[in-house]
Coordinates of C-alpha atoms and ligand atoms in Angstrom, one line a residue:
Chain A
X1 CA -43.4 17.8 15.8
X2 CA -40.7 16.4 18.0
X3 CA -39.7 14.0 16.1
X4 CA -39.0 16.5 13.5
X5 CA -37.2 18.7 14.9
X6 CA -35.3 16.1 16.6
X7 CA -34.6 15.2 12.9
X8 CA -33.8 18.5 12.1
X9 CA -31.1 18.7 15.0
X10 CA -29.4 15.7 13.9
X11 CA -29.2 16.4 10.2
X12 CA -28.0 19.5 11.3
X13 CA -25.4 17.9 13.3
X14 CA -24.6 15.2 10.9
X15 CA -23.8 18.4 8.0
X16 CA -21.5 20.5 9.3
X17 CA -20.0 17.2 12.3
X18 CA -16.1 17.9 12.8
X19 CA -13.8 15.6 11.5
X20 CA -10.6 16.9 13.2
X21 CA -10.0 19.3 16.2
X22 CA -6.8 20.2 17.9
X23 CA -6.9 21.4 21.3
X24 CA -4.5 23.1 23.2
X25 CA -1.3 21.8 21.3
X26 CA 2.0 22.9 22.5
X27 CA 5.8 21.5 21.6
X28 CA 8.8 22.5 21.7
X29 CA 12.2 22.1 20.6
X30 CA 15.6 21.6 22.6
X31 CA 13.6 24.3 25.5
X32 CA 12.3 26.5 22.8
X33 CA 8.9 26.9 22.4
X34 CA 7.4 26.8 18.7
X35 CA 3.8 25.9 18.6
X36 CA 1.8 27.7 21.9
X37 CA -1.1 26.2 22.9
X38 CA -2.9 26.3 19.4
X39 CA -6.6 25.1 19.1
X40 CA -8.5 24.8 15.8
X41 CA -10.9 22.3 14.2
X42 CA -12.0 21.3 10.7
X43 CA -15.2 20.6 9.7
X44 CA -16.6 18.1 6.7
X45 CA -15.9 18.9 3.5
X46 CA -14.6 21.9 4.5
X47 CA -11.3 23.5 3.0
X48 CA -9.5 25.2 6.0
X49 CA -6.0 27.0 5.9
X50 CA -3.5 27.6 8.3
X51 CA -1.6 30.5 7.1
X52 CA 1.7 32.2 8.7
X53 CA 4.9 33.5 8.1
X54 CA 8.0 31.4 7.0
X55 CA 9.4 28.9 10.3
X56 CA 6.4 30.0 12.5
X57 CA 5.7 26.1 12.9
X58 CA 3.3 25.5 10.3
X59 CA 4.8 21.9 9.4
X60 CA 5.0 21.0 12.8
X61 CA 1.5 21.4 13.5
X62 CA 0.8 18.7 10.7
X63 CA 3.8 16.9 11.6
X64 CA 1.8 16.3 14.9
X65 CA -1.8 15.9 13.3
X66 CA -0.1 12.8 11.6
X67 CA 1.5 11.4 14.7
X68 CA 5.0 11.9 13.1
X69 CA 6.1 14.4 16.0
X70 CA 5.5 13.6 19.7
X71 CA 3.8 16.6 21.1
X72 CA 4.2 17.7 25.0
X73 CA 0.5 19.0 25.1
X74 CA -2.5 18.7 23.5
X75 CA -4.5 16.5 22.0
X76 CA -5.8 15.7 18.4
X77 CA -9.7 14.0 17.6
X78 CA -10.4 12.8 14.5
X79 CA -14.0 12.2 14.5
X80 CA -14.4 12.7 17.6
X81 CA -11.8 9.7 18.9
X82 CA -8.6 10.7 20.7
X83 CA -6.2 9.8 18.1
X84 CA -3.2 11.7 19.4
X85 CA 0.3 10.9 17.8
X86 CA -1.3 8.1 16.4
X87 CA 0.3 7.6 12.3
X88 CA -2.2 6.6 9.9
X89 CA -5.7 8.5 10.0
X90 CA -4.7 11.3 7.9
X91 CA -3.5 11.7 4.1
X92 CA -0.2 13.7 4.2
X93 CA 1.4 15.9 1.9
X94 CA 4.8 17.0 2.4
X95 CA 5.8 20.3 1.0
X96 CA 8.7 18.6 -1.0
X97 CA 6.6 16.1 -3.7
X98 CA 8.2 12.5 -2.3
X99 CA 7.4 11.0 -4.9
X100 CA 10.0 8.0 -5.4
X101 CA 12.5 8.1 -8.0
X102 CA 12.1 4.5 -8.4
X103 CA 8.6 4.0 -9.2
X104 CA 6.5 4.9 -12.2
X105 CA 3.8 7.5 -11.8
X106 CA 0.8 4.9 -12.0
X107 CA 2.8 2.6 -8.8
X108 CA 3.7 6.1 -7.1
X109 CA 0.0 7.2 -6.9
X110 CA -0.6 3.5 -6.0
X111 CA 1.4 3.5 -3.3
X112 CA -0.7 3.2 -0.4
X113 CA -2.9 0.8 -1.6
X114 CA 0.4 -1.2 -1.8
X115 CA 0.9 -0.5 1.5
X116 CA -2.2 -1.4 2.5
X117 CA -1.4 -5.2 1.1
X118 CA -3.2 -4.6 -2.3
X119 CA -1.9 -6.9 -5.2
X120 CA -0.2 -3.9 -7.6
X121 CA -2.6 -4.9 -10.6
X122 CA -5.4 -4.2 -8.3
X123 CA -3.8 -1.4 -6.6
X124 CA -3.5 -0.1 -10.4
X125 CA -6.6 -0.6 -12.0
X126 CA -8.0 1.6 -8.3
X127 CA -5.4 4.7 -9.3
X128 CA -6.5 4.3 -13.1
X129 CA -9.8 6.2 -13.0
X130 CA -8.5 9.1 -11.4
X131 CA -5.2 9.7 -13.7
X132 CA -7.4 12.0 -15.8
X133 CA -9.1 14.1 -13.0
X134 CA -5.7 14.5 -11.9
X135 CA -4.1 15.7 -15.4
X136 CA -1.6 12.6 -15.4
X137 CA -3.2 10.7 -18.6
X138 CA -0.5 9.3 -20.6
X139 CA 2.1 9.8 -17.9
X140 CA 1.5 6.8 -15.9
X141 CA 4.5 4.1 -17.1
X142 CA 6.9 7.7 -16.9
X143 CA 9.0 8.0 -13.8
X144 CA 9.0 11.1 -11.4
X145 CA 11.9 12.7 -13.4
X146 CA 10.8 12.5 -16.2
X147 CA 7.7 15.3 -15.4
X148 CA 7.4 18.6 -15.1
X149 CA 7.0 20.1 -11.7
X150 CA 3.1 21.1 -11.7
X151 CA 3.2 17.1 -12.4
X152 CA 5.0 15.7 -9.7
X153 CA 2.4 17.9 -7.5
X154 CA -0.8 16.1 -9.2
X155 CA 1.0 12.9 -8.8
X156 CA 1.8 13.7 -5.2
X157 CA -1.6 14.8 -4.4
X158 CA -3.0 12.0 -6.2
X159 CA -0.9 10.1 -3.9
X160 CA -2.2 11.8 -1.2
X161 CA -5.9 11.1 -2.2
X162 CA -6.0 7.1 -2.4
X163 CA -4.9 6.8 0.9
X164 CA -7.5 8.3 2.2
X165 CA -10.5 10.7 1.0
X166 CA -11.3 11.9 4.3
X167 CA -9.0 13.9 5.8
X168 CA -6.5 15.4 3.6
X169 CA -3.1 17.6 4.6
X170 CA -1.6 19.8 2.1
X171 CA 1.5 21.6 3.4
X172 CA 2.6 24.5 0.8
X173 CA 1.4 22.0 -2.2
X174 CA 2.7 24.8 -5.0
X175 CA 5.7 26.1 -3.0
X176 CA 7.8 25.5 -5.4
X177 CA 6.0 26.4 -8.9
X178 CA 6.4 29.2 -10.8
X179 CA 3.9 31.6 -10.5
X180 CA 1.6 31.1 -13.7
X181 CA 1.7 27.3 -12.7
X182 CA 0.7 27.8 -9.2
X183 CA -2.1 29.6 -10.7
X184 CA -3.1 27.2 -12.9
X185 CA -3.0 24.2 -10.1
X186 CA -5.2 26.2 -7.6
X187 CA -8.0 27.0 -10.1
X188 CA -7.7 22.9 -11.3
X189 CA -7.3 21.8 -7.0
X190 CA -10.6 24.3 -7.1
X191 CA -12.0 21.9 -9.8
X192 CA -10.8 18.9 -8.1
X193 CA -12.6 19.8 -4.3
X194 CA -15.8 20.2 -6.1
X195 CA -15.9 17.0 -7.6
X196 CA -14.7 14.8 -4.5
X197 CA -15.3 17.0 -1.4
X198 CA -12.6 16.2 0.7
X199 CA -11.9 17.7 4.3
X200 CA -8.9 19.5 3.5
X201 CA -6.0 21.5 6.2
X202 CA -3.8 23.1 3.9
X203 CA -0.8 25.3 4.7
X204 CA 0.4 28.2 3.0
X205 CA 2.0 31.6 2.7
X206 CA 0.4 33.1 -0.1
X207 CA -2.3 34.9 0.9
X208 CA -4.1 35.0 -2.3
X209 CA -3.9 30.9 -2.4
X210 CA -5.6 31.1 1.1
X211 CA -8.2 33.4 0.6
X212 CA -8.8 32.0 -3.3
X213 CA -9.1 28.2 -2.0
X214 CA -10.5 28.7 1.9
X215 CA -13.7 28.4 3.6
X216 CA -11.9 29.4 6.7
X217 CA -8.8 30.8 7.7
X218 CA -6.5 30.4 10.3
X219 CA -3.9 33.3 11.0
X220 CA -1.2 32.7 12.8
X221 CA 1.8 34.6 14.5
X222 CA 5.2 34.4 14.5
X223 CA 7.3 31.7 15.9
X224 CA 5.8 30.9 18.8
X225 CA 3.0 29.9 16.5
X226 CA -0.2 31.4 18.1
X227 CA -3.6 31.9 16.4
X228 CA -4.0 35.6 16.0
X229 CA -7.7 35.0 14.1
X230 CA -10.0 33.4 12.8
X231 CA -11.5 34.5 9.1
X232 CA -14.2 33.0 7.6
X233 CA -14.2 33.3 3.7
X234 CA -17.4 33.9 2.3
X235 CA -17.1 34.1 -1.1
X236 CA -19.5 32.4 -3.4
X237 CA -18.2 28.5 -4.6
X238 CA -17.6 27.4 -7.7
X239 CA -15.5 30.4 -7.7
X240 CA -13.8 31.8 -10.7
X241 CA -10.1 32.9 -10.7
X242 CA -11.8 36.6 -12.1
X243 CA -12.8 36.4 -8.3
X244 CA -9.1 37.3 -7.2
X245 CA -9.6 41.0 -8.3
X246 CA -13.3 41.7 -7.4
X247 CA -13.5 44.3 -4.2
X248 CA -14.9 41.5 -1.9
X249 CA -11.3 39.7 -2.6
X250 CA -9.2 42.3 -2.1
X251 CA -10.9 43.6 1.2
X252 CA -10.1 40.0 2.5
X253 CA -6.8 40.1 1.7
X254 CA -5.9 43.4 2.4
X255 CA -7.2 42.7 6.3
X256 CA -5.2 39.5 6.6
X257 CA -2.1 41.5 5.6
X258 CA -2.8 44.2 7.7
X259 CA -3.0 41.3 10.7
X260 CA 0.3 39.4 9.6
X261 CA 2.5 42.0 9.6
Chain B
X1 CA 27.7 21.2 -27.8
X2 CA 27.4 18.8 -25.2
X3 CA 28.1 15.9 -27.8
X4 CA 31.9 17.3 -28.6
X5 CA 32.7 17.4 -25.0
X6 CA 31.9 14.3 -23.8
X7 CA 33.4 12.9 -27.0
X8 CA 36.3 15.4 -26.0
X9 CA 36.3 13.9 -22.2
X10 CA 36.3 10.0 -23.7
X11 CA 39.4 11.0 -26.2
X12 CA 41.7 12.4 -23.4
X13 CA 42.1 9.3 -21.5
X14 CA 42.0 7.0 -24.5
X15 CA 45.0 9.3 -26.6
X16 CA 47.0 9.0 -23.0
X17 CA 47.0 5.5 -22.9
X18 CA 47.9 5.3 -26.3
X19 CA 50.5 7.8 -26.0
X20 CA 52.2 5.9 -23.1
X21 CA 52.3 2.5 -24.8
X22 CA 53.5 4.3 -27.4
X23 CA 56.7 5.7 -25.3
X24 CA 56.9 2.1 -23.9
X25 CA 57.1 0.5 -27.3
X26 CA 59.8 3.2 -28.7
X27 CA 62.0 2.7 -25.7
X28 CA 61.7 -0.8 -25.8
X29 CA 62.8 -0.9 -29.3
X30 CA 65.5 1.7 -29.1
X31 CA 67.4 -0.8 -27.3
X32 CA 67.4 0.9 -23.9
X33 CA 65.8 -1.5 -22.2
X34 CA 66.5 -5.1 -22.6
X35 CA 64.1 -7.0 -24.3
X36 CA 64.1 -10.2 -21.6
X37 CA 63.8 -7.6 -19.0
X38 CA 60.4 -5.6 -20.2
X39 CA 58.7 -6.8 -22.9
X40 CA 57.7 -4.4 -25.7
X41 CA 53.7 -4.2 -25.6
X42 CA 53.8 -5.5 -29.3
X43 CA 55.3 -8.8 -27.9
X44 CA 52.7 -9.1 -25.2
X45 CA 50.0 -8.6 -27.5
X46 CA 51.6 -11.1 -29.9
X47 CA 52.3 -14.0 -27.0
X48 CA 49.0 -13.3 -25.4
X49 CA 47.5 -14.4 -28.9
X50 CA 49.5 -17.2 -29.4
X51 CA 49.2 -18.3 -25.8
X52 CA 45.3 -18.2 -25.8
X53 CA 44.4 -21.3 -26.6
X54 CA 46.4 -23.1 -23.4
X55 CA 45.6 -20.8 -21.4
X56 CA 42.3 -20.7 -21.8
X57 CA 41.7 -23.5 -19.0
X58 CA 43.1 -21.0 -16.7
X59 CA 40.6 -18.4 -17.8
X60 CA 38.5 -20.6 -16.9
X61 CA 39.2 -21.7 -13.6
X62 CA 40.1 -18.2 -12.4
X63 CA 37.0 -17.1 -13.7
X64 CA 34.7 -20.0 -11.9
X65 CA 36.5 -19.1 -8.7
X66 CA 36.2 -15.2 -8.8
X67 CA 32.7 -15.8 -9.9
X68 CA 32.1 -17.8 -6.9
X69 CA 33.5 -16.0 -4.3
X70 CA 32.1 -13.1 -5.8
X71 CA 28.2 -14.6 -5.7
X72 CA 29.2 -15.4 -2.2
X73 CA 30.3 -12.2 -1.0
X74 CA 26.9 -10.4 -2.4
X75 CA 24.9 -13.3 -0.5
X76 CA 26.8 -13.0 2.9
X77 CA 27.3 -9.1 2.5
X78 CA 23.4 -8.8 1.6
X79 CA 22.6 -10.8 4.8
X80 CA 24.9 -9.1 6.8
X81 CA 23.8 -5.1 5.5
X82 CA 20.2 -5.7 6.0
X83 CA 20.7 -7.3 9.4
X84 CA 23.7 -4.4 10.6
X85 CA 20.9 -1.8 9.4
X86 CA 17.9 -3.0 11.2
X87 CA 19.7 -3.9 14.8
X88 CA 21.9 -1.2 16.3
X89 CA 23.2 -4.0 18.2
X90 CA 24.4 -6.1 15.4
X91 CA 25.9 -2.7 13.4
X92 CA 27.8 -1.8 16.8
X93 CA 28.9 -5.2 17.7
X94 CA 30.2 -5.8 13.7
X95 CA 31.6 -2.7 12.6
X96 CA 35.0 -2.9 14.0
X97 CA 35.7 -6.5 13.1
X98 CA 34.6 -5.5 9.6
X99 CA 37.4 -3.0 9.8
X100 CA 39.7 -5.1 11.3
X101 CA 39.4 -7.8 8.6
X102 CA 40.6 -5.3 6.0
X103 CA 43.6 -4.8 8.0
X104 CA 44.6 -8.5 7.3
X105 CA 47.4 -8.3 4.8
X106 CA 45.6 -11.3 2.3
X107 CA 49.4 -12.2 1.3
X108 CA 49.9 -13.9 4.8
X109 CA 45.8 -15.4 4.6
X110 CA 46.1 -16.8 1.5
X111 CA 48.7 -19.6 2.6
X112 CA 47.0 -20.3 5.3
X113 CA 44.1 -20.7 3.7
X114 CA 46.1 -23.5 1.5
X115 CA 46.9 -25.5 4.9
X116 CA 43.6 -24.9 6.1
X117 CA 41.6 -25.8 3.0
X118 CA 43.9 -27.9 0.8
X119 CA 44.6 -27.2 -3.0
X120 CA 41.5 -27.2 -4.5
X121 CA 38.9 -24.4 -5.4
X122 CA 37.6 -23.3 -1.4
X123 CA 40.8 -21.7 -0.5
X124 CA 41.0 -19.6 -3.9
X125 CA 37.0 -18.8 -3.2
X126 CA 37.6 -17.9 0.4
X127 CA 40.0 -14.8 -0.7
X128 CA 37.8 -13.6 -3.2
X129 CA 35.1 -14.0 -0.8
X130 CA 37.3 -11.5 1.9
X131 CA 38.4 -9.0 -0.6
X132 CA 34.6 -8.4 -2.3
X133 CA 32.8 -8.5 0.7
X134 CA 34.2 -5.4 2.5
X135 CA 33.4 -2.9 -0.5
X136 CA 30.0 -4.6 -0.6
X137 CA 28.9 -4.0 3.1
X138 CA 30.1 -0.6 3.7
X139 CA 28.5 0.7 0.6
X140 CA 25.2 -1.1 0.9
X141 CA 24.9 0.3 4.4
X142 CA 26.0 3.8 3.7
X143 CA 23.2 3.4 0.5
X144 CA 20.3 2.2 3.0
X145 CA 21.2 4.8 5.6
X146 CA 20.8 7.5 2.6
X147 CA 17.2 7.4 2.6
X148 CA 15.5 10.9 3.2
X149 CA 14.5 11.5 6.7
X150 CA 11.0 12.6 5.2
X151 CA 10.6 9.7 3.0
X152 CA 11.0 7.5 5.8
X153 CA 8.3 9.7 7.3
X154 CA 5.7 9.9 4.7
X155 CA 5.9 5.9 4.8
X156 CA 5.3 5.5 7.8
X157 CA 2.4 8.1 7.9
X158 CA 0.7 6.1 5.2
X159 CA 1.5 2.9 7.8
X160 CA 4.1 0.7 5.7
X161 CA 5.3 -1.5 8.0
X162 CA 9.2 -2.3 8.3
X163 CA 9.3 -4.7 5.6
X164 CA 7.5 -2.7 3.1
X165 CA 9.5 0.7 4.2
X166 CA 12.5 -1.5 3.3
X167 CA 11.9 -3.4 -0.1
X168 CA 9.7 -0.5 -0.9
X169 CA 11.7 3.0 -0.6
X170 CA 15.5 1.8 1.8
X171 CA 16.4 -0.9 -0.7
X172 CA 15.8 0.7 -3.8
X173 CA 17.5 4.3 -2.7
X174 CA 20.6 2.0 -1.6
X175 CA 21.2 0.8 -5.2
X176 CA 23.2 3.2 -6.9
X177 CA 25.8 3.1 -3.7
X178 CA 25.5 -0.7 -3.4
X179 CA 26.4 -1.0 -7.4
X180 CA 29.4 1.4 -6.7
X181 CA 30.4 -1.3 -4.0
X182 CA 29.8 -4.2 -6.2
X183 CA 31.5 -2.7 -9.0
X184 CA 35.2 -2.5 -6.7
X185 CA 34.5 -5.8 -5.5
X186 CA 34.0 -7.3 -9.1
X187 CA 37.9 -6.2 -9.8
X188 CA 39.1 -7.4 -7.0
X189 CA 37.6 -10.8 -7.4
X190 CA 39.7 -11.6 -10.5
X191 CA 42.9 -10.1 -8.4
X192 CA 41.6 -12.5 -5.5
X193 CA 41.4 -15.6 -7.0
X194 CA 44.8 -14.9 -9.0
X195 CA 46.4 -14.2 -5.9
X196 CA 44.7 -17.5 -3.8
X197 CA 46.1 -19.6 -6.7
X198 CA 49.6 -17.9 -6.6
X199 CA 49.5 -20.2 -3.3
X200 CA 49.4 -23.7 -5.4
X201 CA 46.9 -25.2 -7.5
X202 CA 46.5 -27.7 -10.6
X203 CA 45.1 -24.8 -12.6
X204 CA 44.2 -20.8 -13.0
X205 CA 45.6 -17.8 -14.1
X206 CA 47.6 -17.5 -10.7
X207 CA 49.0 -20.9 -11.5
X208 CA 50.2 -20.2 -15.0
X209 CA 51.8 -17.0 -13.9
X210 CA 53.8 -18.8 -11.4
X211 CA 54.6 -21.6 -13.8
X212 CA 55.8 -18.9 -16.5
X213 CA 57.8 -16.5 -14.0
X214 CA 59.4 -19.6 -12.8
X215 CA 60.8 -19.9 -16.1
X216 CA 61.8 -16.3 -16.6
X217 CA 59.5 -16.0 -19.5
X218 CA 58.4 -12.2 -18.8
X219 CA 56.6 -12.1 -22.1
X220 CA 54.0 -14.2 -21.0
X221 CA 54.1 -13.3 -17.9
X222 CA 52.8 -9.8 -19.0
X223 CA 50.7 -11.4 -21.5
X224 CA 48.8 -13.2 -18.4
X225 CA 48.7 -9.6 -16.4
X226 CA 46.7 -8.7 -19.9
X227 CA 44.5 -11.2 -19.1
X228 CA 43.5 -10.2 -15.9
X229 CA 43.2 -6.4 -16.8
X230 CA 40.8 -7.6 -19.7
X231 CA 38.6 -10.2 -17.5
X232 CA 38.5 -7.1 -14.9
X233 CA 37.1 -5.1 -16.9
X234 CA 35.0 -6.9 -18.6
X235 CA 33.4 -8.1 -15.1
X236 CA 32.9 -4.3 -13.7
X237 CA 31.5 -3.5 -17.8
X238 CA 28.9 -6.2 -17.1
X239 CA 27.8 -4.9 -13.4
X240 CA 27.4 -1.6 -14.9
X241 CA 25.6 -3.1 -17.8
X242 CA 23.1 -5.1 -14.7
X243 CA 22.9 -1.7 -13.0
X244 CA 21.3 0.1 -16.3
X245 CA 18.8 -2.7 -16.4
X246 CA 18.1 -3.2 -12.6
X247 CA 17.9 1.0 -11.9
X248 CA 15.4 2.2 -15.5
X249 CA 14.7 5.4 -13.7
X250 CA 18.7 6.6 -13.3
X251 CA 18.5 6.5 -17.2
X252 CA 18.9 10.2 -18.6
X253 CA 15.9 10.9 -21.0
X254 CA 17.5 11.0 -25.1
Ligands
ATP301 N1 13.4 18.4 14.5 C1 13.6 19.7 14.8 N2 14.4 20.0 15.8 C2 14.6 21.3 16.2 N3 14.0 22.3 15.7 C3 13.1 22.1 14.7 C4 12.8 20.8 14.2 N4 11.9 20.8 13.2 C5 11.6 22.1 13.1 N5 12.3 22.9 14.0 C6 12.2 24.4 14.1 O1 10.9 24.7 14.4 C7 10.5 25.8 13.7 C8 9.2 25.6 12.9 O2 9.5 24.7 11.9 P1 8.4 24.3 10.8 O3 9.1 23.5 9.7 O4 7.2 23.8 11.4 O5 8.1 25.8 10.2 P2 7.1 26.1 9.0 O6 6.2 27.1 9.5 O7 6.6 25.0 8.3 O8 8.2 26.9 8.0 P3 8.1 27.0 6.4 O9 7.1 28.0 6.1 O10 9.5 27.5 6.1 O11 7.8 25.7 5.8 C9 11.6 26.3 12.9 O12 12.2 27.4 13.5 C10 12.6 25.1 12.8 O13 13.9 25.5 12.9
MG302 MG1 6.9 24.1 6.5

């Protein structure tokens, strides 16, 4: 009886264990404060946004999560080690594409299995089965300017995936798409999350993107970037894009709005 | 659209060219100026053909030696790029003696050069070497700084190490500057090695030239400037051609 509970406990545990938390983080630049003492955490498989209004901080709160930016407080676990402004235990995805001009779209997405020492025929033959998941079939020998820009994201995130499928950052991924494109990339990234079940942060200001993709939401203010709340989302997965106009939807939104501004 | 304008664009500069030799040949033959004194650009086009055949030996040699230098420079300015970008130290310590050996008038090198190095090929090959591999540094190190901050970055996120961040994302985004570099340097390396043989030598454009100026014959004097001109050209025409194949991905789709 114990035993099984003890069981119980531990599967528990072991389902919903956090793979990233950030306590208490606090920077700020030439005396002016821009991120105040912010604390969330991200569980397994879960897709969690961080959404807030334009130069509130939002990239320097990943910038920090991937040990790019020195922080003057705080900490950041990943899997429960102190991993704080340490580079390498999180994919990254800037909001430009960085994809380089140089290098076809099979070595771009190959990239950090380069990095990692693999030979690039290996490295290649890894990307190869996922150029389909990630719409880029028949575009690999094609270089980065030679796509359209939904492309260059899908390549990006693609990027973004082989080095690493655990943790994944994804700051304003469709920023810069028109809007029926954007569309069509969240219902596919929708498609894609099923399939692998990554951890994702992402970072946004759309709140329809947020509430559409999220399990969770963070909200945050203003620059000094404080978290005003904390939403869950829940609305039934696999979700269709019909669910953007049902009442459930829109009663999200409409309180997240009411909370921004 | 497009196609008549950039057809439009190469005309202009060709038509002014031809326009100008035109004048040149007209004033020429008018009798206004002396024929001993300025050549008509008929006559140089008629010596330089009639002359090719002994003067190809020159061509030669003046081609070996700006060849040379010029495979020298890239080696040393290479070297010296990578090193100046990696350690402040080196960059600070270099920088101003890089400048300060442009300020050098190569006129009063080149003899000494001579007495240094004798009459054979080294001295010609040392000038070329000091007049390509200026143009080569600065723009190789202007073309590795020019990497984007976030790049940089997103490389090091993924953990490249300083070797890869180089050969993978600084050295390729430095190529377009560094072919703009090597494409100045290739014109001056003819113009070097002419003007280290000017100095003395058994053979080489810079030779003949003094040879045929010595003798007031200013028709084949000009048809020996021709010759440079042509082997200029047709040394930055073949870096461009390298660049095209080295750098697919600055090729506009057709
Ligand atoms: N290196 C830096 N030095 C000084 N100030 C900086 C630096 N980087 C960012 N900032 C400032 O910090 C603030 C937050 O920047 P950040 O890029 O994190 O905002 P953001 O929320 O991602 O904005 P956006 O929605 O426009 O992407 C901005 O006001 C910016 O000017
Ligand atoms: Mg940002």
């Amino acid at each position: 009886m114990l035993r099984l509970l003890l069981r119980m406990i531990f599967c528990q545990e072991r389902r919903i264990s956090i793979k990233l938390k950030a306590e208490h983080l606090k920077q700020k630049y030439e005396g002016m404060p821009i991120i105040d003492d912010i604390s969330f955490y991200l569980n397994k498989n879960e897709f969690v946004t961080l959404i807030g209004p334009s130069g509130c901080g939002k990239s320097t709160i990943f910038n920090i999560i991937a040990g790019i930016v020195p922080l003057d407080e705080g900490k950041v676990f990943i899997d429960g080690k102190d991993y704080t402004g340490e580079q390498g235990h999180v994919s990254y995805m800037y909001q430009k594409d960085l994809l380089l001009p140089w290098k076809r779209v099979i070595d771009n997405t190959a990239l950090p299995l380069i990095i990692k020492g693999e030979k690039v025929g290996e490295a290649r033959k890894k990307v190869t089965p996922y150029l389909e998941l990630f719409g880029l079939q028949g575009f690999e020998y094609k270089y980065p300017f030679q796509l359209s820009g939904g492309m260059r994201q899908r390549a990006a995130l693609l990027r973004t995936y082989m080095f690493s499928r655990d943790i994944v950052l994804l700051d304003e991924p469709f920023g810069g798409l028109d809007a029926i494109t954007r569309a069509k990339m969240q219902t596919w990234l929708l498609q894609v999350i099923e399939k692998i079940k990554p951890s994702v942060l992402f970072i946004t200001h759309d709140i329809e993107e947020a509430v559409y993709l999220s399990d969770r939401i963070y909200v945050l203010s203003a620059r000094p970037a404080k978290i005003k709340e904390e939403v869950q989302i829940s609305l039934p997965r696999p979700r269709e894009r019909e669910i953007v106009i049902s009442a459930q939807f829109n009663r999200i939104k409409k309180h997240i709005l009411s909370n921004l501004s | 659209m497009r196609k008549w304008e950039s057809i439009r664009d190469k005309a202009i500069p060709v038509l002014f060219i031809i326009l100008v030799i035109l004048i040149w040949q007209l004033i020429v033959d008018s009798g206004i100026i002396a024929r001993y004194i300025l050549p008509s650009p008929w006559d140089v086009i008629t010596v330089c053909i009639a002359i090719l055949p002994e003067i190809t030996v020159h061509i030669y040699t003046t081609l070996q030696e700006a060849l040379t230098g010029l495979l020298i420079a890239i080696t040393l300015s290479v070297l010296l790029a990578i090193l100046m970008d990696n350690f402040t130290v080196v960059k600070k310590a270099l920088q101003p003696l890089l400048v300060v050996s442009q300020t050098i008038p190569i006129m009063v090198l080149a003899p000494l050069f001579v007495m240094w190095f004798g009459f054979g090929m080294l001295p010609k090959v040392m000038v070329v070497i000091l007049v390509c591999f200026f143009p080569i540094v600065v723009s190789l190190l202007e073309g590795l700084g020019s990497l984007d901050k976030d790049l940089l970055n997103l490389m090091k996120s993924m953990k490249a190490n300083r070797w890869q961040i180089f050969y993978l994302a600084k050295f390729p985004a430095s190529l377009g500057s560094f072919f703009s570099g090597l494409k100045i340097a290739a014109t001056y390396s003819i113009i070097g090695a002419v003007i280290g043989e000017w100095m003395g030598g058994k053979a080489g454009l810079g030779v003949y030239m003094t040879r045929v100026r010595q003798s007031f014959a200013l028709d084949k004097v000009f048809a020996s400037i021709l010759v440079i001109i042509i082997l200029s050209m047709l040394l930055f025409k073949l870096i461009e051609l390298i660049q095209l194949l080295a750098m697919p991905w600055k090729r506009a789709i057709k």
